[in-house]
């Protein structure tokens, strides 16, 4: 799976239009992840996992920042997220299936907050982008 | 048998009562074919699927999308009996249509995204939870008679 020039344009355009609001989208995506897929909570035993908790909001900002970083270096996502990739492989070891789940929840929050921006073409590009990010984060697992 | 809380049933049925089945069905199927192009393999008789615009405007896609979502409505009406509701359809998808059940999961997730875009803030995390459960149960029921 390769990101086409169109995909890159679509993703950059989307992130550009969402702007700073993406921080909150990260938090809400996590809220939805933990509610819809309770097994994902097992990676956060040290967190207050009530909906909208300060810890979830803060972590959501981190996740959103990583996505923005990947978007800003969309021609070399592996390079941009290299340290995060090491972290997930060596320390966090989040099972790869969970990146798909979070990716899905992120799509849902974008759809809920910016329905007019998530045209079918942008939806396809964003889905591919999120897959690519997940692939990079799990690339060094074995 | 799947257990539904009163809240989950309420979230599902009240949202469903506001769904335009024709529009949502058409959109869900079109997005499936656009976002996961390999799913087009089942629709070689549908004519022009060469671009997102072609897919969205394709009358066969719209009609089939409506058909699929109308059938989904049967699950909403029979939440306590989804397995038997889809028994024959499961056999059909296995024996005649040869559809990999993974496609039911893909379509279910696309439907959730379409609902989110239509209902925006009303599609709360609790609402999503109930609907993820429903699409998962439907996918499971449709795969149940596979052999």
PDB file of C-alpha atoms in Angstrom:
ATOM      1  CA  UNK A   1       0.000   0.000   0.000  1.00  0.00           C
ATOM      2  CA  UNK A   2       1.485   3.265  -1.182  1.00  0.00           C
ATOM      3  CA  UNK A   3       0.330   6.831  -0.632  1.00  0.00           C
ATOM      4  CA  UNK A   4      -0.314   8.462  -3.995  1.00  0.00           C
ATOM      5  CA  UNK A   5       0.318  12.135  -4.671  1.00  0.00           C
ATOM      6  CA  UNK A   6      -3.442  12.631  -4.383  1.00  0.00           C
ATOM      7  CA  UNK A   7      -3.518  10.887  -1.001  1.00  0.00           C
ATOM      8  CA  UNK A   8      -0.776  13.169   0.292  1.00  0.00           C
ATOM      9  CA  UNK A   9      -2.574  16.265  -0.961  1.00  0.00           C
ATOM     10  CA  UNK A  10      -5.854  15.087   0.584  1.00  0.00           C
ATOM     11  CA  UNK A  11      -4.303  14.373   3.985  1.00  0.00           C
ATOM     12  CA  UNK A  12      -2.314  17.616   4.117  1.00  0.00           C
ATOM     13  CA  UNK A  13      -5.394  19.542   3.043  1.00  0.00           C
ATOM     14  CA  UNK A  14      -7.547  17.910   5.692  1.00  0.00           C
ATOM     15  CA  UNK A  15      -5.054  18.494   8.509  1.00  0.00           C
ATOM     16  CA  UNK A  16      -4.572  22.068   7.346  1.00  0.00           C
ATOM     17  CA  UNK A  17      -8.285  22.757   7.577  1.00  0.00           C
ATOM     18  CA  UNK A  18      -8.722  21.045  10.942  1.00  0.00           C
ATOM     19  CA  UNK A  19      -5.779  22.990  12.352  1.00  0.00           C
ATOM     20  CA  UNK A  20      -5.321  23.158  16.114  1.00  0.00           C
ATOM     21  CA  UNK A  21      -8.634  21.405  16.767  1.00  0.00           C
ATOM     22  CA  UNK A  22      -6.842  18.166  16.027  1.00  0.00           C
ATOM     23  CA  UNK A  23      -5.582  18.056  19.623  1.00  0.00           C
ATOM     24  CA  UNK A  24      -9.125  17.580  20.931  1.00  0.00           C
ATOM     25  CA  UNK A  25      -9.909  15.073  18.213  1.00  0.00           C
ATOM     26  CA  UNK A  26      -7.054  12.933  19.530  1.00  0.00           C
ATOM     27  CA  UNK A  27      -8.563  12.879  23.005  1.00  0.00           C
ATOM     28  CA  UNK A  28     -12.032  12.073  21.744  1.00  0.00           C
ATOM     29  CA  UNK A  29     -10.690   9.286  19.537  1.00  0.00           C
ATOM     30  CA  UNK A  30      -9.155   7.723  22.635  1.00  0.00           C
ATOM     31  CA  UNK A  31     -12.419   8.131  24.584  1.00  0.00           C
ATOM     32  CA  UNK A  32     -14.240   6.296  21.814  1.00  0.00           C
ATOM     33  CA  UNK A  33     -11.515   3.651  21.574  1.00  0.00           C
ATOM     34  CA  UNK A  34     -11.738   2.789  25.264  1.00  0.00           C
ATOM     35  CA  UNK A  35     -15.528   2.715  25.217  1.00  0.00           C
ATOM     36  CA  UNK A  36     -16.052   0.784  21.970  1.00  0.00           C
ATOM     37  CA  UNK A  37     -13.095  -1.570  22.439  1.00  0.00           C
ATOM     38  CA  UNK A  38     -12.631  -2.068  26.193  1.00  0.00           C
ATOM     39  CA  UNK A  39      -9.711  -4.453  25.670  1.00  0.00           C
ATOM     40  CA  UNK A  40      -7.629  -1.422  24.640  1.00  0.00           C
ATOM     41  CA  UNK A  41      -7.816  -0.143  28.221  1.00  0.00           C
ATOM     42  CA  UNK A  42      -5.418  -2.889  29.238  1.00  0.00           C
ATOM     43  CA  UNK A  43      -2.555  -0.757  27.953  1.00  0.00           C
ATOM     44  CA  UNK A  44      -3.435   2.085  30.349  1.00  0.00           C
ATOM     45  CA  UNK A  45      -3.827   0.603  33.839  1.00  0.00           C
ATOM     46  CA  UNK A  46      -2.082   3.682  35.200  1.00  0.00           C
ATOM     47  CA  UNK A  47      -4.596   6.109  33.683  1.00  0.00           C
ATOM     48  CA  UNK A  48      -7.858   7.599  34.867  1.00  0.00           C
ATOM     49  CA  UNK A  49      -9.944   6.265  31.996  1.00  0.00           C
ATOM     50  CA  UNK A  50     -13.162   8.134  32.689  1.00  0.00           C
ATOM     51  CA  UNK A  51     -14.421   9.809  29.537  1.00  0.00           C
ATOM     52  CA  UNK A  52     -12.711  13.134  29.024  1.00  0.00           C
ATOM     53  CA  UNK A  53     -10.190  12.682  31.840  1.00  0.00           C
ATOM     54  CA  UNK A  54      -7.217  15.025  31.935  1.00  0.00           C
ATOM     55  CA  UNK A  55      -4.868  12.117  31.265  1.00  0.00           C
ATOM     56  CA  UNK A  56      -6.823  11.007  28.208  1.00  0.00           C
ATOM     57  CA  UNK A  57      -6.923  14.575  26.898  1.00  0.00           C
ATOM     58  CA  UNK A  58      -3.173  14.934  27.383  1.00  0.00           C
ATOM     59  CA  UNK A  59      -2.455  11.632  25.726  1.00  0.00           C
ATOM     60  CA  UNK A  60      -4.806  12.515  22.894  1.00  0.00           C
ATOM     61  CA  UNK A  61      -2.736  15.629  22.241  1.00  0.00           C
ATOM     62  CA  UNK A  62       0.397  13.498  22.016  1.00  0.00           C
ATOM     63  CA  UNK A  63      -1.258  11.139  19.545  1.00  0.00           C
ATOM     64  CA  UNK A  64      -2.540  14.062  17.467  1.00  0.00           C
ATOM     65  CA  UNK A  65       0.905  15.695  17.472  1.00  0.00           C
ATOM     66  CA  UNK A  66       2.446  12.482  16.133  1.00  0.00           C
ATOM     67  CA  UNK A  67      -0.122  12.345  13.340  1.00  0.00           C
ATOM     68  CA  UNK A  68       0.627  15.977  12.461  1.00  0.00           C
ATOM     69  CA  UNK A  69       4.339  15.190  12.447  1.00  0.00           C
ATOM     70  CA  UNK A  70       3.736  12.257  10.118  1.00  0.00           C
ATOM     71  CA  UNK A  71       1.613  14.478   7.880  1.00  0.00           C
ATOM     72  CA  UNK A  72       4.300  17.168   7.774  1.00  0.00           C
ATOM     73  CA  UNK A  73       6.822  14.558   6.682  1.00  0.00           C
ATOM     74  CA  UNK A  74       4.449  12.506   4.614  1.00  0.00           C
ATOM     75  CA  UNK A  75       7.185  11.536   2.158  1.00  0.00           C
ATOM     76  CA  UNK A  76       9.137   9.901   4.947  1.00  0.00           C
ATOM     77  CA  UNK A  77       6.794   8.809   7.713  1.00  0.00           C
ATOM     78  CA  UNK A  78       9.245   6.127   8.838  1.00  0.00           C
ATOM     79  CA  UNK A  79      11.938   8.731   9.366  1.00  0.00           C
ATOM     80  CA  UNK A  80       9.618  11.164  11.129  1.00  0.00           C
ATOM     81  CA  UNK A  81       8.280   8.543  13.541  1.00  0.00           C
ATOM     82  CA  UNK A  82      11.475   6.536  13.959  1.00  0.00           C
ATOM     83  CA  UNK A  83      11.793   7.204  17.702  1.00  0.00           C
ATOM     84  CA  UNK A  84       8.105   6.454  18.278  1.00  0.00           C
ATOM     85  CA  UNK A  85       8.549   3.264  16.309  1.00  0.00           C
ATOM     86  CA  UNK A  86      11.430   2.220  18.607  1.00  0.00           C
ATOM     87  CA  UNK A  87       9.343   3.066  21.658  1.00  0.00           C
ATOM     88  CA  UNK A  88       6.399   0.947  20.539  1.00  0.00           C
ATOM     89  CA  UNK A  89       8.647  -1.985  19.606  1.00  0.00           C
ATOM     90  CA  UNK A  90      10.820  -2.059  22.673  1.00  0.00           C
ATOM     91  CA  UNK A  91       8.771  -0.654  25.471  1.00  0.00           C
ATOM     92  CA  UNK A  92       5.054  -0.292  24.736  1.00  0.00           C
ATOM     93  CA  UNK A  93       4.539  -3.357  22.511  1.00  0.00           C
ATOM     94  CA  UNK A  94       0.936  -2.518  21.769  1.00  0.00           C
ATOM     95  CA  UNK A  95      -0.517  -5.342  19.698  1.00  0.00           C
ATOM     96  CA  UNK A  96      -0.685  -4.268  16.045  1.00  0.00           C
ATOM     97  CA  UNK A  97      -4.445  -4.837  15.818  1.00  0.00           C
ATOM     98  CA  UNK A  98      -5.022  -1.856  18.100  1.00  0.00           C
ATOM     99  CA  UNK A  99      -3.612   0.668  15.623  1.00  0.00           C
ATOM    100  CA  UNK A 100      -6.431  -0.272  13.251  1.00  0.00           C
ATOM    101  CA  UNK A 101      -8.953   0.253  16.049  1.00  0.00           C
ATOM    102  CA  UNK A 102      -7.565   3.678  16.953  1.00  0.00           C
ATOM    103  CA  UNK A 103      -7.353   4.594  13.275  1.00  0.00           C
ATOM    104  CA  UNK A 104     -11.025   3.724  12.902  1.00  0.00           C
ATOM    105  CA  UNK A 105     -11.969   5.826  15.931  1.00  0.00           C
ATOM    106  CA  UNK A 106      -9.984   8.734  14.541  1.00  0.00           C
ATOM    107  CA  UNK A 107     -11.932   8.477  11.287  1.00  0.00           C
ATOM    108  CA  UNK A 108     -15.158   8.486  13.309  1.00  0.00           C
ATOM    109  CA  UNK A 109     -14.239  11.688  15.162  1.00  0.00           C
ATOM    110  CA  UNK A 110     -13.229  13.428  11.947  1.00  0.00           C
ATOM    111  CA  UNK A 111     -16.565  12.322  10.430  1.00  0.00           C
ATOM    112  CA  UNK A 112     -18.488  13.540  13.473  1.00  0.00           C
ATOM    113  CA  UNK A 113     -16.756  16.935  13.714  1.00  0.00           C
ATOM    114  CA  UNK A 114     -15.908  17.688  10.091  1.00  0.00           C
ATOM    115  CA  UNK A 115     -18.380  15.730   7.966  1.00  0.00           C
ATOM    116  CA  UNK A 116     -18.058  18.069   4.997  1.00  0.00           C
ATOM    117  CA  UNK A 117     -14.287  17.573   4.911  1.00  0.00           C
ATOM    118  CA  UNK A 118     -14.469  13.778   4.920  1.00  0.00           C
ATOM    119  CA  UNK A 119     -15.492  13.217   1.324  1.00  0.00           C
ATOM    120  CA  UNK A 120     -15.167   9.613   0.107  1.00  0.00           C
ATOM    121  CA  UNK A 121     -11.835  10.440  -1.546  1.00  0.00           C
ATOM    122  CA  UNK A 122     -10.425  12.092   1.569  1.00  0.00           C
ATOM    123  CA  UNK A 123     -11.803   9.207   3.659  1.00  0.00           C
ATOM    124  CA  UNK A 124      -9.876   6.751   1.502  1.00  0.00           C
ATOM    125  CA  UNK A 125      -6.668   8.813   1.710  1.00  0.00           C
ATOM    126  CA  UNK A 126      -6.928   9.302   5.468  1.00  0.00           C
ATOM    127  CA  UNK A 127      -7.586   5.593   5.983  1.00  0.00           C
ATOM    128  CA  UNK A 128      -4.460   4.774   3.962  1.00  0.00           C
ATOM    129  CA  UNK A 129      -2.430   7.372   5.864  1.00  0.00           C
ATOM    130  CA  UNK A 130      -3.507   5.972   9.235  1.00  0.00           C
ATOM    131  CA  UNK A 131      -2.621   2.444   8.039  1.00  0.00           C
ATOM    132  CA  UNK A 132       0.786   3.717   6.983  1.00  0.00           C
ATOM    133  CA  UNK A 133       1.358   5.284  10.413  1.00  0.00           C
ATOM    134  CA  UNK A 134       0.316   2.040  12.114  1.00  0.00           C
ATOM    135  CA  UNK A 135       2.660   0.077   9.875  1.00  0.00           C
ATOM    136  CA  UNK A 136       5.580   2.358  10.753  1.00  0.00           C
ATOM    137  CA  UNK A 137       4.873   2.082  14.486  1.00  0.00           C
ATOM    138  CA  UNK A 138       4.872  -1.718  14.329  1.00  0.00           C
ATOM    139  CA  UNK A 139       7.644  -2.075  11.739  1.00  0.00           C
ATOM    140  CA  UNK A 140      10.352  -2.951  14.240  1.00  0.00           C
ATOM    141  CA  UNK A 141       8.283  -5.376  16.308  1.00  0.00           C
ATOM    142  CA  UNK A 142      10.084  -8.423  14.937  1.00  0.00           C
TER     143      UNK A 142
ATOM    144  CA  UNK B   1     -27.576 -15.031  22.609  1.00  0.00           C
ATOM    145  CA  UNK B   2     -26.397 -11.429  22.636  1.00  0.00           C
ATOM    146  CA  UNK B   3     -27.367  -9.365  25.641  1.00  0.00           C
ATOM    147  CA  UNK B   4     -28.507  -5.815  24.961  1.00  0.00           C
ATOM    148  CA  UNK B   5     -28.951  -3.368  27.798  1.00  0.00           C
ATOM    149  CA  UNK B   6     -32.019  -1.141  27.707  1.00  0.00           C
ATOM    150  CA  UNK B   7     -29.734   1.809  26.998  1.00  0.00           C
ATOM    151  CA  UNK B   8     -28.058   0.077  24.056  1.00  0.00           C
ATOM    152  CA  UNK B   9     -31.435  -0.834  22.544  1.00  0.00           C
ATOM    153  CA  UNK B  10     -32.602   2.742  22.963  1.00  0.00           C
ATOM    154  CA  UNK B  11     -29.456   4.177  21.367  1.00  0.00           C
ATOM    155  CA  UNK B  12     -29.794   1.852  18.396  1.00  0.00           C
ATOM    156  CA  UNK B  13     -33.514   2.143  17.717  1.00  0.00           C
ATOM    157  CA  UNK B  14     -33.763   5.887  18.257  1.00  0.00           C
ATOM    158  CA  UNK B  15     -30.887   6.588  15.867  1.00  0.00           C
ATOM    159  CA  UNK B  16     -32.249   4.124  13.319  1.00  0.00           C
ATOM    160  CA  UNK B  17     -35.616   5.894  13.266  1.00  0.00           C
ATOM    161  CA  UNK B  18     -33.834   8.962  11.897  1.00  0.00           C
ATOM    162  CA  UNK B  19     -31.755   7.165   9.279  1.00  0.00           C
ATOM    163  CA  UNK B  20     -32.531   7.741   5.608  1.00  0.00           C
ATOM    164  CA  UNK B  21     -31.979   4.146   4.580  1.00  0.00           C
ATOM    165  CA  UNK B  22     -31.690   4.884   0.865  1.00  0.00           C
ATOM    166  CA  UNK B  23     -29.111   7.659   1.287  1.00  0.00           C
ATOM    167  CA  UNK B  24     -27.059   6.037   4.039  1.00  0.00           C
ATOM    168  CA  UNK B  25     -27.108   2.664   2.322  1.00  0.00           C
ATOM    169  CA  UNK B  26     -25.956   4.103  -0.974  1.00  0.00           C
ATOM    170  CA  UNK B  27     -23.242   6.136   0.735  1.00  0.00           C
ATOM    171  CA  UNK B  28     -21.995   3.237   2.844  1.00  0.00           C
ATOM    172  CA  UNK B  29     -21.670   0.884  -0.113  1.00  0.00           C
ATOM    173  CA  UNK B  30     -20.055   3.565  -2.288  1.00  0.00           C
ATOM    174  CA  UNK B  31     -17.493   4.349   0.421  1.00  0.00           C
ATOM    175  CA  UNK B  32     -16.751   0.632   0.847  1.00  0.00           C
ATOM    176  CA  UNK B  33     -15.973   0.356  -2.859  1.00  0.00           C
ATOM    177  CA  UNK B  34     -13.906   3.562  -2.817  1.00  0.00           C
ATOM    178  CA  UNK B  35     -11.953   3.115   0.423  1.00  0.00           C
ATOM    179  CA  UNK B  36     -11.366  -0.627  -0.062  1.00  0.00           C
ATOM    180  CA  UNK B  37     -11.260  -0.983  -3.854  1.00  0.00           C
ATOM    181  CA  UNK B  38     -10.661  -4.721  -3.720  1.00  0.00           C
ATOM    182  CA  UNK B  39     -14.273  -5.093  -2.582  1.00  0.00           C
ATOM    183  CA  UNK B  40     -15.263  -4.196  -6.143  1.00  0.00           C
ATOM    184  CA  UNK B  41     -14.473  -7.805  -7.010  1.00  0.00           C
ATOM    185  CA  UNK B  42     -18.025  -8.757  -6.089  1.00  0.00           C
ATOM    186  CA  UNK B  43     -19.628  -6.213  -8.369  1.00  0.00           C
ATOM    187  CA  UNK B  44     -18.221  -6.771 -11.839  1.00  0.00           C
ATOM    188  CA  UNK B  45     -21.770  -6.622 -13.229  1.00  0.00           C
ATOM    189  CA  UNK B  46     -22.374  -3.137 -11.836  1.00  0.00           C
ATOM    190  CA  UNK B  47     -20.860  -1.255 -14.759  1.00  0.00           C
ATOM    191  CA  UNK B  48     -18.696   1.817 -14.273  1.00  0.00           C
ATOM    192  CA  UNK B  49     -16.741   1.710 -11.003  1.00  0.00           C
ATOM    193  CA  UNK B  50     -13.682   3.421 -12.429  1.00  0.00           C
ATOM    194  CA  UNK B  51     -13.586   6.464 -10.146  1.00  0.00           C
ATOM    195  CA  UNK B  52     -15.113   7.730  -6.896  1.00  0.00           C
ATOM    196  CA  UNK B  53     -17.450   9.952  -8.930  1.00  0.00           C
ATOM    197  CA  UNK B  54     -18.517   7.007 -11.082  1.00  0.00           C
ATOM    198  CA  UNK B  55     -19.108   4.829  -8.027  1.00  0.00           C
ATOM    199  CA  UNK B  56     -21.130   7.464  -6.156  1.00  0.00           C
ATOM    200  CA  UNK B  57     -23.310   8.117  -9.191  1.00  0.00           C
ATOM    201  CA  UNK B  58     -23.707   4.482 -10.187  1.00  0.00           C
ATOM    202  CA  UNK B  59     -27.423   3.598  -9.937  1.00  0.00           C
ATOM    203  CA  UNK B  60     -26.699  -0.092  -9.273  1.00  0.00           C
ATOM    204  CA  UNK B  61     -24.466   0.845  -6.347  1.00  0.00           C
ATOM    205  CA  UNK B  62     -27.187   3.091  -4.933  1.00  0.00           C
ATOM    206  CA  UNK B  63     -29.860   0.432  -5.347  1.00  0.00           C
ATOM    207  CA  UNK B  64     -27.743  -2.287  -3.820  1.00  0.00           C
ATOM    208  CA  UNK B  65     -26.685  -0.044  -0.964  1.00  0.00           C
ATOM    209  CA  UNK B  66     -30.327   0.592  -0.183  1.00  0.00           C
ATOM    210  CA  UNK B  67     -31.043  -3.149  -0.309  1.00  0.00           C
ATOM    211  CA  UNK B  68     -28.170  -3.951   2.064  1.00  0.00           C
ATOM    212  CA  UNK B  69     -29.114  -1.305   4.604  1.00  0.00           C
ATOM    213  CA  UNK B  70     -32.807  -2.241   4.447  1.00  0.00           C
ATOM    214  CA  UNK B  71     -31.750  -5.752   5.365  1.00  0.00           C
ATOM    215  CA  UNK B  72     -29.679  -4.296   8.201  1.00  0.00           C
ATOM    216  CA  UNK B  73     -32.920  -2.811   9.482  1.00  0.00           C
ATOM    217  CA  UNK B  74     -34.121  -6.344  10.144  1.00  0.00           C
ATOM    218  CA  UNK B  75     -31.403  -6.682  12.750  1.00  0.00           C
ATOM    219  CA  UNK B  76     -32.565  -3.479  14.438  1.00  0.00           C
ATOM    220  CA  UNK B  77     -36.132  -4.830  14.508  1.00  0.00           C
ATOM    221  CA  UNK B  78     -34.990  -8.210  15.844  1.00  0.00           C
ATOM    222  CA  UNK B  79     -32.164  -7.357  18.219  1.00  0.00           C
ATOM    223  CA  UNK B  80     -32.875 -10.402  20.350  1.00  0.00           C
ATOM    224  CA  UNK B  81     -32.862 -12.752  17.399  1.00  0.00           C
ATOM    225  CA  UNK B  82     -30.185 -11.607  15.001  1.00  0.00           C
ATOM    226  CA  UNK B  83     -28.692 -15.069  14.458  1.00  0.00           C
ATOM    227  CA  UNK B  84     -31.893 -16.601  13.081  1.00  0.00           C
ATOM    228  CA  UNK B  85     -32.793 -13.398  11.233  1.00  0.00           C
ATOM    229  CA  UNK B  86     -29.666 -13.782   9.084  1.00  0.00           C
ATOM    230  CA  UNK B  87     -29.504 -17.582   8.871  1.00  0.00           C
ATOM    231  CA  UNK B  88     -30.596 -17.818   5.229  1.00  0.00           C
ATOM    232  CA  UNK B  89     -28.611 -14.734   4.185  1.00  0.00           C
ATOM    233  CA  UNK B  90     -25.523 -16.293   5.747  1.00  0.00           C
ATOM    234  CA  UNK B  91     -25.942 -19.430   3.654  1.00  0.00           C
ATOM    235  CA  UNK B  92     -26.482 -17.294   0.570  1.00  0.00           C
ATOM    236  CA  UNK B  93     -23.313 -15.227   1.136  1.00  0.00           C
ATOM    237  CA  UNK B  94     -21.307 -18.424   1.587  1.00  0.00           C
ATOM    238  CA  UNK B  95     -22.727 -20.767  -1.005  1.00  0.00           C
ATOM    239  CA  UNK B  96     -23.818 -18.463  -3.806  1.00  0.00           C
ATOM    240  CA  UNK B  97     -22.054 -15.129  -3.336  1.00  0.00           C
ATOM    241  CA  UNK B  98     -18.720 -16.426  -1.939  1.00  0.00           C
ATOM    242  CA  UNK B  99     -18.086 -13.310   0.121  1.00  0.00           C
ATOM    243  CA  UNK B 100     -15.217 -13.371   2.630  1.00  0.00           C
ATOM    244  CA  UNK B 101     -16.796 -12.472   6.000  1.00  0.00           C
ATOM    245  CA  UNK B 102     -14.051  -9.911   6.542  1.00  0.00           C
ATOM    246  CA  UNK B 103     -16.067  -7.753   4.140  1.00  0.00           C
ATOM    247  CA  UNK B 104     -18.978  -7.654   6.600  1.00  0.00           C
ATOM    248  CA  UNK B 105     -16.639  -6.159   9.203  1.00  0.00           C
ATOM    249  CA  UNK B 106     -15.330  -3.616   6.705  1.00  0.00           C
ATOM    250  CA  UNK B 107     -18.854  -2.560   5.725  1.00  0.00           C
ATOM    251  CA  UNK B 108     -19.914  -2.382   9.369  1.00  0.00           C
ATOM    252  CA  UNK B 109     -17.096   0.039  10.182  1.00  0.00           C
ATOM    253  CA  UNK B 110     -17.864   2.130   7.109  1.00  0.00           C
ATOM    254  CA  UNK B 111     -21.516   2.303   8.222  1.00  0.00           C
ATOM    255  CA  UNK B 112     -20.408   3.605  11.631  1.00  0.00           C
ATOM    256  CA  UNK B 113     -18.379   6.339   9.911  1.00  0.00           C
ATOM    257  CA  UNK B 114     -21.331   7.280   7.680  1.00  0.00           C
ATOM    258  CA  UNK B 115     -23.609   7.496  10.732  1.00  0.00           C
ATOM    259  CA  UNK B 116     -21.027   9.679  12.492  1.00  0.00           C
ATOM    260  CA  UNK B 117     -20.901  12.071   9.544  1.00  0.00           C
ATOM    261  CA  UNK B 118     -24.702  12.314   9.364  1.00  0.00           C
ATOM    262  CA  UNK B 119     -25.440  12.629  13.065  1.00  0.00           C
ATOM    263  CA  UNK B 120     -22.210  14.432  14.108  1.00  0.00           C
ATOM    264  CA  UNK B 121     -22.294  15.316  17.806  1.00  0.00           C
ATOM    265  CA  UNK B 122     -25.414  13.194  18.360  1.00  0.00           C
ATOM    266  CA  UNK B 123     -23.330  10.175  17.447  1.00  0.00           C
ATOM    267  CA  UNK B 124     -21.867  10.144  20.928  1.00  0.00           C
ATOM    268  CA  UNK B 125     -19.214   7.692  22.140  1.00  0.00           C
ATOM    269  CA  UNK B 126     -22.009   5.688  23.840  1.00  0.00           C
ATOM    270  CA  UNK B 127     -23.931   5.646  20.609  1.00  0.00           C
ATOM    271  CA  UNK B 128     -20.850   4.454  18.747  1.00  0.00           C
ATOM    272  CA  UNK B 129     -20.344   1.713  21.329  1.00  0.00           C
ATOM    273  CA  UNK B 130     -23.861   0.361  20.792  1.00  0.00           C
ATOM    274  CA  UNK B 131     -23.535   0.521  17.009  1.00  0.00           C
ATOM    275  CA  UNK B 132     -20.090  -1.097  16.935  1.00  0.00           C
ATOM    276  CA  UNK B 133     -21.621  -3.920  18.942  1.00  0.00           C
ATOM    277  CA  UNK B 134     -24.529  -4.178  16.491  1.00  0.00           C
ATOM    278  CA  UNK B 135     -22.396  -4.226  13.334  1.00  0.00           C
ATOM    279  CA  UNK B 136     -20.145  -6.810  14.960  1.00  0.00           C
ATOM    280  CA  UNK B 137     -23.119  -9.022  15.874  1.00  0.00           C
ATOM    281  CA  UNK B 138     -24.536  -8.702  12.350  1.00  0.00           C
ATOM    282  CA  UNK B 139     -21.158  -9.569  10.794  1.00  0.00           C
ATOM    283  CA  UNK B 140     -20.885 -12.557  13.076  1.00  0.00           C
ATOM    284  CA  UNK B 141     -24.424 -13.738  12.224  1.00  0.00           C
ATOM    285  CA  UNK B 142     -23.740 -13.435   8.500  1.00  0.00           C
ATOM    286  CA  UNK B 143     -20.578 -15.515   8.873  1.00  0.00           C
ATOM    287  CA  UNK B 144     -22.182 -18.112  11.103  1.00  0.00           C
ATOM    288  CA  UNK B 145     -23.426 -20.530   8.445  1.00  0.00           C
ATOM    289  CA  UNK B 146     -20.176 -20.569   6.484  1.00  0.00           C
ATOM    290  CA  UNK B 147     -18.683 -23.945   5.793  1.00  0.00           C
TER     291      UNK B 147
END
